[in-house]
Coordinates of C-alpha atoms in Angstrom, one line a residue:
X16 CA 11.8 -9.1 31.2
X17 CA 15.2 -11.3 30.7
X18 CA 18.3 -10.7 32.2
X19 CA 20.9 -9.2 29.7
X20 CA 23.7 -11.3 29.3
X21 CA 27.8 -10.4 29.9
X22 CA 27.8 -10.4 26.3
X23 CA 25.2 -8.4 25.2
X24 CA 25.6 -5.7 27.8
X25 CA 27.0 -1.8 26.6
X26 CA 29.1 -1.9 29.2
X27 CA 31.4 -4.9 27.1
X28 CA 30.0 -3.3 23.7
X29 CA 31.8 0.5 25.2
X30 CA 35.2 -1.3 26.0
X31 CA 35.4 -3.2 22.6
X32 CA 34.5 -0.3 20.4
X33 CA 37.1 1.3 22.0
X34 CA 40.1 -1.3 21.7
X35 CA 39.2 -2.0 18.2
X36 CA 39.4 1.8 17.5
X37 CA 42.8 2.2 19.3
X38 CA 43.9 -2.0 17.2
X39 CA 43.0 -0.3 13.6
X40 CA 44.5 2.8 14.7
X41 CA 47.9 0.7 15.4
X42 CA 47.1 -1.3 12.7
X43 CA 46.8 1.5 10.0
X44 CA 49.4 3.6 11.1
X45 CA 51.8 -0.2 11.7
X46 CA 51.3 -0.8 8.2
X47 CA 52.2 2.9 7.0
X48 CA 55.5 3.3 9.2
X49 CA 56.4 -0.6 8.4
X50 CA 56.3 -0.2 5.0
X51 CA 57.9 3.2 5.1
X52 CA 60.7 1.8 6.9
X53 CA 61.0 -1.2 5.0
X54 CA 61.6 0.9 2.0
X55 CA 64.0 3.0 4.1
X56 CA 66.3 0.2 5.2
X57 CA 65.8 -1.2 1.8
X58 CA 66.9 1.7 -0.2
X59 CA 69.6 2.9 1.5
X60 CA 71.2 -0.4 1.1
X61 CA 70.8 -0.7 -2.4
X62 CA 72.2 2.8 -2.9
X63 CA 75.4 2.5 -0.2
X64 CA 76.5 -1.0 -2.3
X65 CA 75.9 1.2 -5.9
X66 CA 77.9 3.9 -5.2
X67 CA 80.7 1.4 -3.9
X68 CA 79.8 -0.8 -7.2
X69 CA 80.5 2.6 -8.7
X70 CA 83.7 3.2 -7.3
X71 CA 84.7 -0.2 -8.7
X72 CA 83.7 0.2 -12.1
X73 CA 85.7 3.4 -12.2
X74 CA 88.9 1.7 -10.6
X75 CA 87.8 -1.3 -12.9
X76 CA 88.2 1.3 -16.3
X77 CA 91.6 2.8 -15.2
X78 CA 92.4 -0.9 -15.6
X79 CA 90.6 -1.5 -18.6
X80 CA 91.7 0.9 -20.4
X81 CA 95.8 0.7 -19.6
X82 CA 98.7 0.1 -21.3
X83 CA 100.6 -2.4 -19.7
X84 CA 103.7 -4.1 -20.9
X85 CA 105.0 -7.5 -20.4
X86 CA 107.0 -6.5 -17.2
X87 CA 102.9 -5.0 -16.0
X88 CA 101.2 -7.6 -13.6
X89 CA 98.2 -8.5 -16.1
X90 CA 94.5 -7.3 -15.9
X91 CA 93.3 -10.0 -14.3
X92 CA 95.8 -9.6 -11.6
X93 CA 94.8 -5.7 -10.7
X94 CA 91.4 -6.4 -10.8
X95 CA 91.9 -9.6 -8.0
X96 CA 93.3 -6.6 -5.9
X97 CA 90.7 -4.4 -6.4
X98 CA 88.0 -6.8 -5.1
X99 CA 89.9 -7.8 -2.2
X100 CA 89.7 -4.2 -1.3
X101 CA 85.5 -4.2 -2.5
X102 CA 84.7 -7.5 0.1
X103 CA 82.5 -6.6 2.4
X104 CA 80.2 -8.8 5.6
X105 CA 77.1 -8.0 3.5
X106 CA 78.7 -8.7 0.3
X107 CA 78.4 -12.8 -1.7
X108 CA 80.6 -12.3 -4.5
X109 CA 81.7 -9.7 -7.0
X110 CA 82.5 -10.5 -10.6
X111 CA 83.8 -8.3 -13.1
X112 CA 83.2 -8.9 -17.3
X113 CA 84.8 -7.8 -20.0
X114 CA 82.3 -6.9 -22.6
X115 CA 83.3 -8.2 -25.9
X116 CA 84.1 -11.8 -25.1
X117 CA 81.6 -11.9 -21.6
X118 CA 84.5 -13.5 -20.3
X119 CA 85.0 -13.1 -16.0
X120 CA 87.7 -11.3 -15.8
X121 CA 87.3 -11.4 -11.9
X122 CA 85.9 -12.1 -9.2
X123 CA 86.1 -11.8 -4.8
X124 CA 85.4 -15.7 -4.4
X125 CA 88.7 -16.6 -3.3
X126 CA 88.0 -20.2 -5.5
X127 CA 89.4 -18.1 -8.5
X128 CA 88.1 -21.3 -10.8
X129 CA 86.0 -19.0 -12.8
X130 CA 88.6 -16.2 -14.1
X131 CA 88.5 -16.5 -17.5
X132 CA 85.3 -18.5 -18.2
X133 CA 83.0 -16.9 -20.7
X134 CA 80.0 -16.1 -18.2
X135 CA 75.8 -16.7 -19.6
X136 CA 73.8 -14.7 -16.9
X137 CA 71.4 -12.9 -19.0
X138 CA 70.8 -10.3 -16.8
X139 CA 75.2 -8.9 -17.4
X140 CA 73.9 -9.7 -21.0
X141 CA 70.8 -7.6 -21.0
X142 CA 73.0 -4.9 -19.3
X143 CA 75.9 -4.7 -21.2
X144 CA 73.7 -4.4 -24.6
X145 CA 70.9 -1.9 -23.0
X146 CA 73.7 0.2 -20.4
X147 CA 71.3 0.2 -17.4
X148 CA 71.8 -1.4 -14.2
X149 CA 69.6 -4.7 -13.6
X150 CA 69.0 -5.4 -9.8
X151 CA 66.3 -8.1 -8.5
X152 CA 65.8 -9.4 -5.1
X153 CA 66.1 -13.7 -5.4
X154 CA 65.6 -17.2 -2.9
X155 CA 68.8 -18.0 -2.4
X156 CA 70.4 -21.2 -0.6
X157 CA 69.0 -22.2 2.2
X158 CA 66.1 -19.4 1.6
X159 CA 67.8 -16.7 2.3
X160 CA 67.1 -13.7 0.7
X161 CA 69.9 -12.1 -1.8
X162 CA 69.8 -8.4 -4.2
X163 CA 71.9 -9.5 -7.5
X164 CA 72.8 -6.2 -9.6
X165 CA 74.5 -6.0 -12.4
X166 CA 76.0 -2.7 -13.8
X167 CA 77.1 -1.5 -16.9
X168 CA 81.0 -0.2 -17.3
X169 CA 81.9 2.4 -19.2
X170 CA 84.2 4.5 -21.1
X171 CA 82.3 7.1 -22.0
X172 CA 79.1 5.9 -23.7
X173 CA 81.0 3.0 -24.7
X174 CA 80.2 -0.1 -22.4
X175 CA 83.0 -1.9 -22.3
X176 CA 82.2 -5.2 -19.1
X177 CA 79.6 -5.3 -16.4
X178 CA 80.4 -5.5 -12.6
X179 CA 78.5 -8.6 -11.4
X180 CA 77.3 -8.4 -7.4
X181 CA 75.1 -10.5 -4.9
X182 CA 74.8 -9.0 -1.9
X183 CA 73.2 -10.2 1.6
X184 CA 69.6 -8.5 1.6
X185 CA 68.6 -10.8 4.2
X186 CA 69.6 -9.0 7.2
X187 CA 67.0 -5.7 6.0
X188 CA 64.3 -8.2 6.4
X189 CA 65.4 -9.7 9.4
X190 CA 65.5 -5.9 11.0
X191 CA 62.1 -5.4 10.1
X192 CA 61.1 -8.7 11.9
X193 CA 62.8 -7.1 15.0
X194 CA 61.1 -3.8 14.3
X195 CA 57.4 -5.9 13.8
X196 CA 57.8 -7.6 16.8
X197 CA 58.8 -4.8 19.0
X198 CA 55.6 -2.8 17.0
X199 CA 53.2 -5.7 18.1
X200 CA 54.7 -5.5 21.6
X201 CA 54.1 -2.0 22.1
X202 CA 50.3 -2.6 20.4
X203 CA 49.0 -4.8 22.3
X204 CA 50.1 -3.0 25.6
X205 CA 48.3 -0.3 24.0
X206 CA 45.5 -2.1 23.8
X207 CA 45.7 -3.4 27.2
X208 CA 46.0 -0.2 28.2
X209 CA 42.9 1.4 26.4
X210 CA 41.0 -2.3 27.7
X211 CA 41.5 -1.2 30.9
X212 CA 40.6 2.9 30.4
X213 CA 37.7 1.6 28.6
X214 CA 35.6 -0.2 31.0
X215 CA 36.6 2.7 33.9
X216 CA 35.2 5.2 31.0
X217 CA 32.5 2.6 30.3
X218 CA 31.4 2.3 33.8
X219 CA 30.5 6.5 33.9
X220 CA 28.7 5.9 31.3
X221 CA 26.0 1.9 31.5
X222 CA 25.8 2.8 35.3
X223 CA 22.9 6.1 35.0
X224 CA 21.6 3.7 31.8
X225 CA 21.3 0.3 34.0
X226 CA 19.7 2.3 36.9
X227 CA 17.7 3.3 34.0
X228 CA 17.2 0.2 32.5
X229 CA 15.8 -1.5 36.5
X230 CA 13.5 1.1 36.3
X231 CA 11.7 0.9 33.3
X232 CA 11.5 -3.3 34.4
X233 CA 9.6 -1.5 37.6
X234 CA 7.6 0.3 35.0
X235 CA 6.8 -2.9 32.9
X236 CA 6.2 -4.8 36.2
X237 CA 3.6 -1.3 37.5
X238 CA 5.5 0.3 40.4
X239 CA 6.4 3.6 39.4
X240 CA 7.9 4.7 43.5
X241 CA 11.6 4.2 42.4
X242 CA 13.8 6.8 41.5
X243 CA 16.5 6.9 38.8
X244 CA 19.7 8.5 40.5
X245 CA 21.2 11.3 39.2
X246 CA 25.0 10.6 38.9
X247 CA 25.7 14.3 37.1
X248 CA 25.1 17.4 35.1
X249 CA 26.1 16.4 31.6
X250 CA 23.9 14.5 29.1
X251 CA 23.1 11.8 30.6
X252 CA 22.2 13.2 34.1
X253 CA 19.7 15.1 32.2
X254 CA 18.2 11.7 30.8
X255 CA 18.1 10.4 33.8
X256 CA 15.8 13.5 35.6
X257 CA 13.9 13.4 32.3
X258 CA 13.1 9.9 33.0
X259 CA 12.2 10.4 36.7
X260 CA 9.8 13.2 34.9
X261 CA 8.5 10.9 32.8
X262 CA 8.0 8.0 35.5
X263 CA 5.6 10.3 37.2
X264 CA 3.5 11.6 34.5
X265 CA 3.1 7.7 33.4
X266 CA 2.6 7.3 37.0
X267 CA -0.4 9.9 37.2
X268 CA -1.9 8.6 33.5
X269 CA -1.9 5.0 34.3
X270 CA -4.3 5.9 37.4
X271 CA -6.1 7.9 34.7
X272 CA -6.4 5.0 32.2
X273 CA -7.3 2.4 34.9
X274 CA -10.0 4.3 36.0
X275 CA -11.5 4.8 32.9
X276 CA -11.2 1.6 32.0
X277 CA -12.7 0.5 35.5
X278 CA -15.8 3.0 33.5
X279 CA -15.3 1.3 29.8
X280 CA -15.5 -2.2 31.6
X281 CA -18.6 -1.5 33.9
X282 CA -20.6 -0.2 30.3
X283 CA -19.3 -3.2 28.4
X284 CA -20.3 -5.6 30.7
X285 CA -24.1 -4.3 31.4
X286 CA -24.2 -3.6 27.7
X287 CA -27.1 -5.4 26.2
X288 CA -25.4 -5.0 22.7
X289 CA -22.4 -7.1 21.6
X290 CA -19.6 -4.9 21.3
X291 CA -15.8 -6.4 19.6
X292 CA -13.0 -3.8 19.0
X293 CA -9.9 -4.8 16.9
X294 CA -6.4 -3.4 16.5
X295 CA -5.4 -1.6 12.8
X296 CA -5.1 -4.9 11.2
X297 CA -8.5 -6.5 12.1
X298 CA -7.2 -8.7 15.4
X299 CA -9.5 -8.9 18.0
X300 CA -8.2 -7.1 21.1
X301 CA -11.6 -6.7 23.2
X302 CA -14.9 -8.9 23.0
X303 CA -17.6 -8.2 25.6
X304 CA -19.8 -11.4 27.3
X305 CA -23.0 -10.2 25.2
X306 CA -20.7 -10.5 21.9
X307 CA -19.4 -13.6 23.4
X308 CA -22.7 -15.6 23.8
X309 CA -24.0 -14.0 20.7
X310 CA -21.5 -15.8 19.1
X311 CA -21.5 -18.7 20.8
X312 CA -17.3 -18.5 21.7
X313 CA -15.2 -17.9 24.3
X314 CA -13.4 -14.7 25.2
X315 CA -9.6 -16.1 25.3
X316 CA -10.0 -18.3 22.1
X317 CA -10.7 -15.3 19.8
X318 CA -8.4 -12.5 20.9
X319 CA -6.3 -11.8 18.1
X320 CA -8.4 -13.5 15.7
X321 CA -8.9 -11.6 12.6
X322 CA -13.0 -10.4 13.0
X323 CA -13.5 -11.5 9.0
X324 CA -12.9 -15.1 10.3
X325 CA -14.6 -14.5 13.8
X326 CA -17.9 -13.1 11.9
X327 CA -18.1 -15.9 9.5
X328 CA -17.7 -12.8 6.4
X329 CA -14.2 -14.5 5.1
X330 CA -15.5 -15.4 1.9
X331 CA -17.8 -12.2 0.9
X332 CA -15.7 -9.4 3.3
X333 CA -12.1 -8.5 3.6
X334 CA -11.0 -6.2 6.9
X335 CA -10.8 -3.0 4.5
X336 CA -14.3 -3.4 3.3
X337 CA -15.5 -3.4 7.1
X338 CA -13.4 -0.3 7.5
X339 CA -15.5 1.1 4.6
X340 CA -19.1 -0.4 5.4
X341 CA -21.3 2.9 6.4
X342 CA -24.0 0.6 6.3
X343 CA -25.3 -2.6 8.6
X344 CA -24.5 -6.0 7.9
X345 CA -27.1 -9.0 8.1
X346 CA -25.1 -12.2 9.7
X347 CA -27.5 -14.9 9.4
X348 CA -26.2 -18.5 11.6
X349 CA -30.3 -19.6 11.0
X350 CA -30.2 -23.6 11.0
X351 CA -32.7 -25.5 9.8
X352 CA -33.6 -26.0 13.4
X353 CA -34.3 -22.4 14.2
X354 CA -33.4 -18.9 12.8
X355 CA -30.9 -16.8 14.3
X356 CA -29.6 -13.4 13.5
X357 CA -27.7 -11.1 13.8
X358 CA -27.3 -6.9 12.7
X359 CA -23.4 -5.4 12.7
X360 CA -22.9 -1.9 12.6
X361 CA -19.3 -0.8 12.5
X362 CA -17.5 2.3 13.2
X363 CA -13.8 3.2 12.3
X364 CA -11.2 3.7 15.2
X365 CA -8.9 6.6 13.5
X366 CA -6.3 9.8 14.1
X367 CA -7.6 13.6 13.5
X368 CA -4.6 12.6 10.7
X369 CA -7.0 9.7 9.2
X370 CA -4.6 7.0 10.6
X371 CA -6.6 3.8 11.4
X372 CA -6.1 2.3 15.2
X373 CA -9.4 -0.7 14.6
X374 CA -12.4 -1.1 14.7
X375 CA -15.4 -1.5 16.4
X376 CA -18.7 -3.7 15.7
X377 CA -21.2 -3.3 17.1
X378 CA -23.9 -6.2 17.6
X379 CA -27.9 -6.5 17.6
X380 CA -30.0 -10.1 18.0
X381 CA -32.2 -8.9 15.3
X382 CA -33.9 -12.5 15.1
X383 CA -37.5 -12.1 16.7
X384 CA -37.4 -8.5 14.7
X385 CA -36.9 -10.3 11.1
X386 CA -39.0 -13.1 13.1
X387 CA -42.4 -10.0 13.2
X388 CA -40.8 -8.9 9.5
X389 CA -40.9 -12.5 7.6
X390 CA -44.8 -12.6 9.3
X391 CA -45.8 -9.7 8.5
X392 CA -44.7 -10.0 4.8
X393 CA -46.3 -13.2 5.2
X394 CA -49.3 -12.2 6.3
X395 CA -49.9 -9.1 3.3
X396 CA -49.0 -12.0 1.0
X397 CA -51.6 -14.6 2.2
X398 CA -54.4 -11.5 2.2
X399 CA -53.6 -11.5 -1.5
X400 CA -54.1 -15.0 -2.0
X401 CA -57.1 -15.6 0.4
X402 CA -58.7 -12.6 -1.7
X403 CA -58.2 -13.9 -5.5
X404 CA -60.5 -16.8 -5.5
X405 CA -63.7 -14.8 -4.6
X406 CA -62.6 -12.4 -6.9
X407 CA -62.0 -14.7 -9.8
X408 CA -65.4 -16.4 -9.0
X409 CA -66.7 -13.0 -9.4
X410 CA -65.0 -12.2 -12.6
X411 CA -66.0 -14.8 -14.0
X412 CA -69.7 -14.1 -13.8
X413 CA -68.9 -10.9 -14.2
X414 CA -67.7 -11.6 -17.9
X415 CA -70.3 -14.1 -18.5
X416 CA -72.7 -11.0 -18.0
X417 CA -70.4 -8.6 -19.9
X418 CA -70.6 -11.6 -22.8
X419 CA -74.2 -11.2 -23.3
X420 CA -75.8 -13.1 -20.3
X421 CA -77.5 -10.3 -18.6
X422 CA -80.3 -10.6 -21.3
X423 CA -80.8 -14.7 -20.4
X424 CA -84.2 -13.8 -17.4
X425 CA -83.3 -17.1 -15.7
X426 CA -79.4 -16.8 -15.4
X427 CA -78.9 -13.2 -14.9
X428 CA -80.7 -13.1 -11.6
X429 CA -78.6 -15.5 -11.0
X430 CA -75.2 -14.3 -11.6
X431 CA -75.7 -11.9 -9.9
X432 CA -77.2 -13.1 -6.6
X433 CA -74.0 -15.8 -6.5
X434 CA -71.9 -11.7 -7.0
X435 CA -73.2 -10.2 -4.6
X436 CA -72.8 -13.6 -2.7
X437 CA -69.4 -13.5 -3.3
X438 CA -68.5 -10.2 -2.6
X439 CA -70.1 -9.8 0.8
X440 CA -68.3 -13.3 1.3
X441 CA -64.9 -11.8 0.4
X442 CA -65.7 -8.3 3.2
X443 CA -65.7 -11.0 5.2
X444 CA -63.6 -12.9 4.8
X445 CA -60.9 -9.9 5.0
X446 CA -62.7 -8.9 8.4
X447 CA -61.4 -12.9 9.7
X448 CA -58.3 -12.4 8.2
X449 CA -57.6 -9.2 10.2
X450 CA -59.2 -10.6 13.2
X451 CA -57.1 -14.3 12.4
X452 CA -55.0 -13.3 16.0
X453 CA -57.7 -13.9 17.8
X454 CA -58.6 -17.8 16.8
X455 CA -56.6 -18.6 19.5
X456 CA -58.5 -16.5 22.1
X457 CA -60.8 -18.6 24.6
X458 CA -63.7 -15.9 24.2
X459 CA -63.8 -16.2 20.2
X460 CA -67.0 -17.1 19.4
X461 CA -68.7 -18.8 15.9
X462 CA -71.7 -17.7 14.0
X463 CA -72.8 -21.2 13.9
X464 CA -76.1 -22.7 12.8
X465 CA -77.0 -25.5 11.4
X466 CA -76.1 -26.6 7.2
X467 CA -76.7 -29.4 5.3
X468 CA -72.8 -30.2 4.1
X469 CA -73.8 -32.1 1.0
X470 CA -75.6 -29.5 -0.2
X471 CA -73.0 -27.1 1.3
X472 CA -70.4 -29.0 0.2
X473 CA -72.2 -28.9 -3.4
X474 CA -72.2 -25.2 -3.8
X475 CA -68.3 -24.7 -3.2
X476 CA -67.5 -27.4 -5.5
X477 CA -69.5 -26.0 -8.4
X478 CA -67.9 -23.1 -7.7
X479 CA -64.1 -24.0 -8.4
X480 CA -66.1 -26.1 -11.1
X481 CA -67.5 -22.8 -12.7
X482 CA -64.4 -21.2 -12.0
X483 CA -61.3 -22.9 -12.9
X484 CA -59.0 -22.5 -15.4
X485 CA -57.0 -25.7 -16.1
X486 CA -57.5 -29.1 -17.4
X487 CA -58.7 -31.0 -14.0
X488 CA -61.9 -33.1 -13.7
X489 CA -63.5 -33.3 -10.2
X490 CA -64.8 -36.8 -9.5
X491 CA -67.3 -36.2 -5.9
X492 CA -68.1 -39.0 -3.8
X493 CA -70.8 -37.0 -1.3
X494 CA -74.1 -39.3 0.2
X495 CA -77.0 -39.0 -1.0
X496 CA -78.5 -38.1 1.7
X497 CA -78.7 -34.2 3.6
X498 CA -75.6 -34.6 6.7
X499 CA -76.6 -31.8 9.2
X500 CA -73.9 -30.6 11.4
X501 CA -73.2 -27.0 13.0
X502 CA -70.6 -25.0 11.9
X503 CA -69.9 -21.6 10.9
X504 CA -70.8 -21.9 6.8
X505 CA -68.2 -18.3 6.0
X506 CA -65.6 -20.2 8.2
X507 CA -66.2 -23.5 7.0
X508 CA -66.7 -21.7 3.6
X509 CA -63.0 -20.8 4.1
X510 CA -61.9 -23.7 4.9
X511 CA -62.7 -25.5 1.6
X512 CA -61.6 -22.8 -0.6
X513 CA -58.3 -23.5 0.8
X514 CA -57.8 -26.8 1.0
X515 CA -59.6 -26.9 -2.8
X516 CA -57.3 -24.3 -3.5
X517 CA -54.0 -25.9 -2.2
X518 CA -55.7 -28.9 -4.4
X519 CA -56.2 -27.5 -7.9
X520 CA -52.6 -25.9 -7.6
X521 CA -50.7 -29.0 -6.8
X522 CA -53.0 -31.0 -9.7
X523 CA -51.3 -31.7 -13.4
X524 CA -52.8 -31.2 -16.6
X525 CA -55.3 -33.7 -17.2
X526 CA -55.4 -34.4 -13.4
X527 CA -58.6 -35.4 -10.9
X528 CA -59.6 -33.9 -7.5
X529 CA -61.7 -36.2 -5.3
X530 CA -64.2 -34.6 -2.6
X531 CA -65.4 -37.8 -0.1
X532 CA -67.7 -37.3 3.0
X533 CA -67.5 -40.5 4.9
X534 CA -69.7 -40.9 8.5
X535 CA -67.9 -41.7 11.9
X536 CA -69.5 -42.4 15.2
X537 CA -69.7 -38.8 17.0
X538 CA -68.1 -37.4 13.4
X539 CA -68.2 -37.0 10.1
X540 CA -64.6 -36.8 8.1
X541 CA -64.5 -34.1 5.0
X542 CA -61.3 -35.1 2.5
X543 CA -60.4 -33.8 -0.7
X544 CA -57.2 -35.2 -2.5
X545 CA -55.3 -34.8 -5.9
X546 CA -52.6 -36.4 -7.8
X547 CA -49.6 -33.9 -7.8
X548 CA -46.5 -34.2 -6.6
X549 CA -47.1 -34.7 -3.4
X550 CA -45.3 -34.1 0.4
X551 CA -41.8 -35.6 1.7
X552 CA -42.9 -37.6 4.3
X553 CA -40.8 -35.6 6.7
X554 CA -42.6 -32.6 5.8
X555 CA -45.9 -33.4 6.5
X556 CA -46.3 -32.6 10.3
X557 CA -45.4 -29.3 9.3
X558 CA -47.2 -27.7 6.5
X559 CA -50.8 -26.3 9.0
X560 CA -47.9 -24.3 10.3
X561 CA -48.5 -20.5 10.4
X562 CA -46.5 -19.2 7.0
X563 CA -45.4 -22.8 6.4
X564 CA -44.3 -24.2 2.5
X565 CA -42.7 -27.0 1.3
X566 CA -41.3 -26.0 -2.1
X567 CA -41.1 -22.2 -1.9
X568 CA -40.1 -21.5 -4.8
X569 CA -43.2 -23.8 -6.2
X570 CA -45.1 -22.5 -4.0
X571 CA -44.7 -18.1 -5.0
X572 CA -45.3 -19.7 -8.6
X573 CA -48.7 -20.7 -8.1
X574 CA -49.4 -17.9 -5.9
X575 CA -49.4 -19.7 -2.3
X576 CA -48.4 -18.3 1.2
X577 CA -48.8 -20.9 3.5
X578 CA -51.0 -19.9 5.4
X579 CA -53.3 -21.3 4.1
X580 CA -53.8 -24.7 5.7
X581 CA -52.8 -23.1 8.5
X582 CA -56.3 -20.3 9.0
X583 CA -57.8 -24.0 8.2
X584 CA -56.3 -25.6 10.5
X585 CA -57.3 -22.8 13.1
X586 CA -61.3 -22.9 11.8
X587 CA -61.6 -26.3 12.6
X588 CA -59.9 -26.3 15.8
X589 CA -62.5 -23.9 16.9
X590 CA -65.1 -26.2 15.8
X591 CA -64.0 -28.9 17.9
X592 CA -62.8 -30.6 15.2
X593 CA -59.7 -31.8 13.8
X594 CA -56.9 -31.7 10.0
X595 CA -54.4 -34.3 9.1
X596 CA -52.4 -34.7 5.5
X597 CA -51.8 -38.3 3.7
X598 CA -49.4 -38.3 0.8
X599 CA -47.3 -40.0 -1.2
X600 CA -44.3 -37.9 -3.2
X601 CA -45.4 -37.8 -7.4
X602 CA -49.2 -39.4 -6.5
X603 CA -51.0 -37.2 -4.4
X604 CA -51.8 -35.6 -1.2
X605 CA -55.3 -36.6 0.9
X606 CA -56.1 -33.2 3.0
X607 CA -59.4 -34.6 5.8
X608 CA -60.8 -32.6 8.8
X609 CA -63.3 -34.4 11.1
X610 CA -66.2 -32.1 12.8
X611 CA -68.0 -33.3 15.5
X612 CA -71.9 -35.1 14.2
X613 CA -74.3 -37.1 16.0
X614 CA -76.2 -39.3 15.1
X615 CA -80.1 -38.6 16.2
X616 CA -79.7 -34.7 14.6
X617 CA -79.1 -36.4 11.5
X618 CA -82.1 -38.8 11.8
X619 CA -84.0 -35.8 13.0
X620 CA -83.5 -33.4 10.0
X621 CA -83.8 -36.6 7.5

């Protein structure tokens, strides 16, 4: 934690608050005081002059109403004497104006040139007409303010003239400036004293707080041995005592938490399942090594990353969806080269009040389990596929018998014999399928016997030709002479059934399936070719793998399972032969297999 700067410290804030409070208080008092004082001085000044003007008006009325003889002084002379007594330092000029003619009958100005002239001042005219005092403050020459007053001279209720006064009110404002300067100086002195007192007072409050801040920094670093000094028994002293008690409690809680953390760390480290924990916003806060290894990520890079992004669920789920998820989620990270599947179980971390603190995700690697389940499903489907061919043959013969063939003494026994044979072969076929896993064992035994493979091949083809339902022609390129090979007839029947079934499935309407046998040195090659859709070059090497299918959608539609050629391969291998495929997309496929063959044995049988 960085050190608090001087201007951000609570010490300075206390002083600033004290100073601002005093400043605001002084300003409020000053504004009110100055405004009231200015109003009082100005009112007193104006009232004093008005009283003198009123006295002047009384004397002027007597002179204006006095009846004069030729021997008496003129009105202008009498007014001049009265105004001479009215002069003072605060007055610029006083004029007396006669009401009807607006003629100036007297002035305090030593220059008496205006006497006898008509006065055109609008304020004097308004005052005479309205019979009221009119006054205002104007800016005179030199920028000094003057107070102008026009007072009507009344005789009874009749206005007979007016007195016009110009007074020096600037002195009042000069006094106010002096008072303001004195007040500002006092305010500055008060602020300085307040600042000093504020610093001393703030120290008594901030010193314990600074100690507690240092203690908090020490606690943040794991040091719980330091104690806060208690300076008194006031609220801050009580806070210091409470802080020390809190430090002790935190030390005990940290020790307990550290022990639990070590236990949890040990449990997570030795778990085989992956564990991921998030905060309430769905960001990863914990991930153990198995989880990081399962997801192929680094623990440091995924911390604070959203869990939906980490698990690759951004497009399908939100964090709120995971909080409500009751079932497991299957995470499929499989590639074309190898499968990889995880199962994720989610558990919400929440308080008793229901507030969600986060989420726990437990990951299990179920790739092997999924493989086993898939193989089991494929195996069941394959059994159905392999049983369907003999059942179809039996149905054909039985339908023929039901249609009346049982009356034909030549055909009926043959049909019944074929049906019985197919039934027995189907039973043997089921047993062989159940023993498919034994084909890989070294002690697997075959019931071999010498068989004329040409006749054997013809019988297999005849069965398919009679049972086929599509418009496909058969072409036989088989030798005329006998070829005796030592084979397990049931197993080899299954091999040919699987290969021919595939050829028929992928043959188009009107297509042709070709059957051939070629003799080579020490082996005989048996081939079945069709004119179907063909197999992509990159997939030819995989078609004999167990449960592999080139086109899953098309294979399911045609009833295939992907196990037939795998069984054929195993059967041919245990016979000591090999099996392979040659294909071109759009032109067809040829499946061939070889069997051990000795020419001498064939000659002897011939």
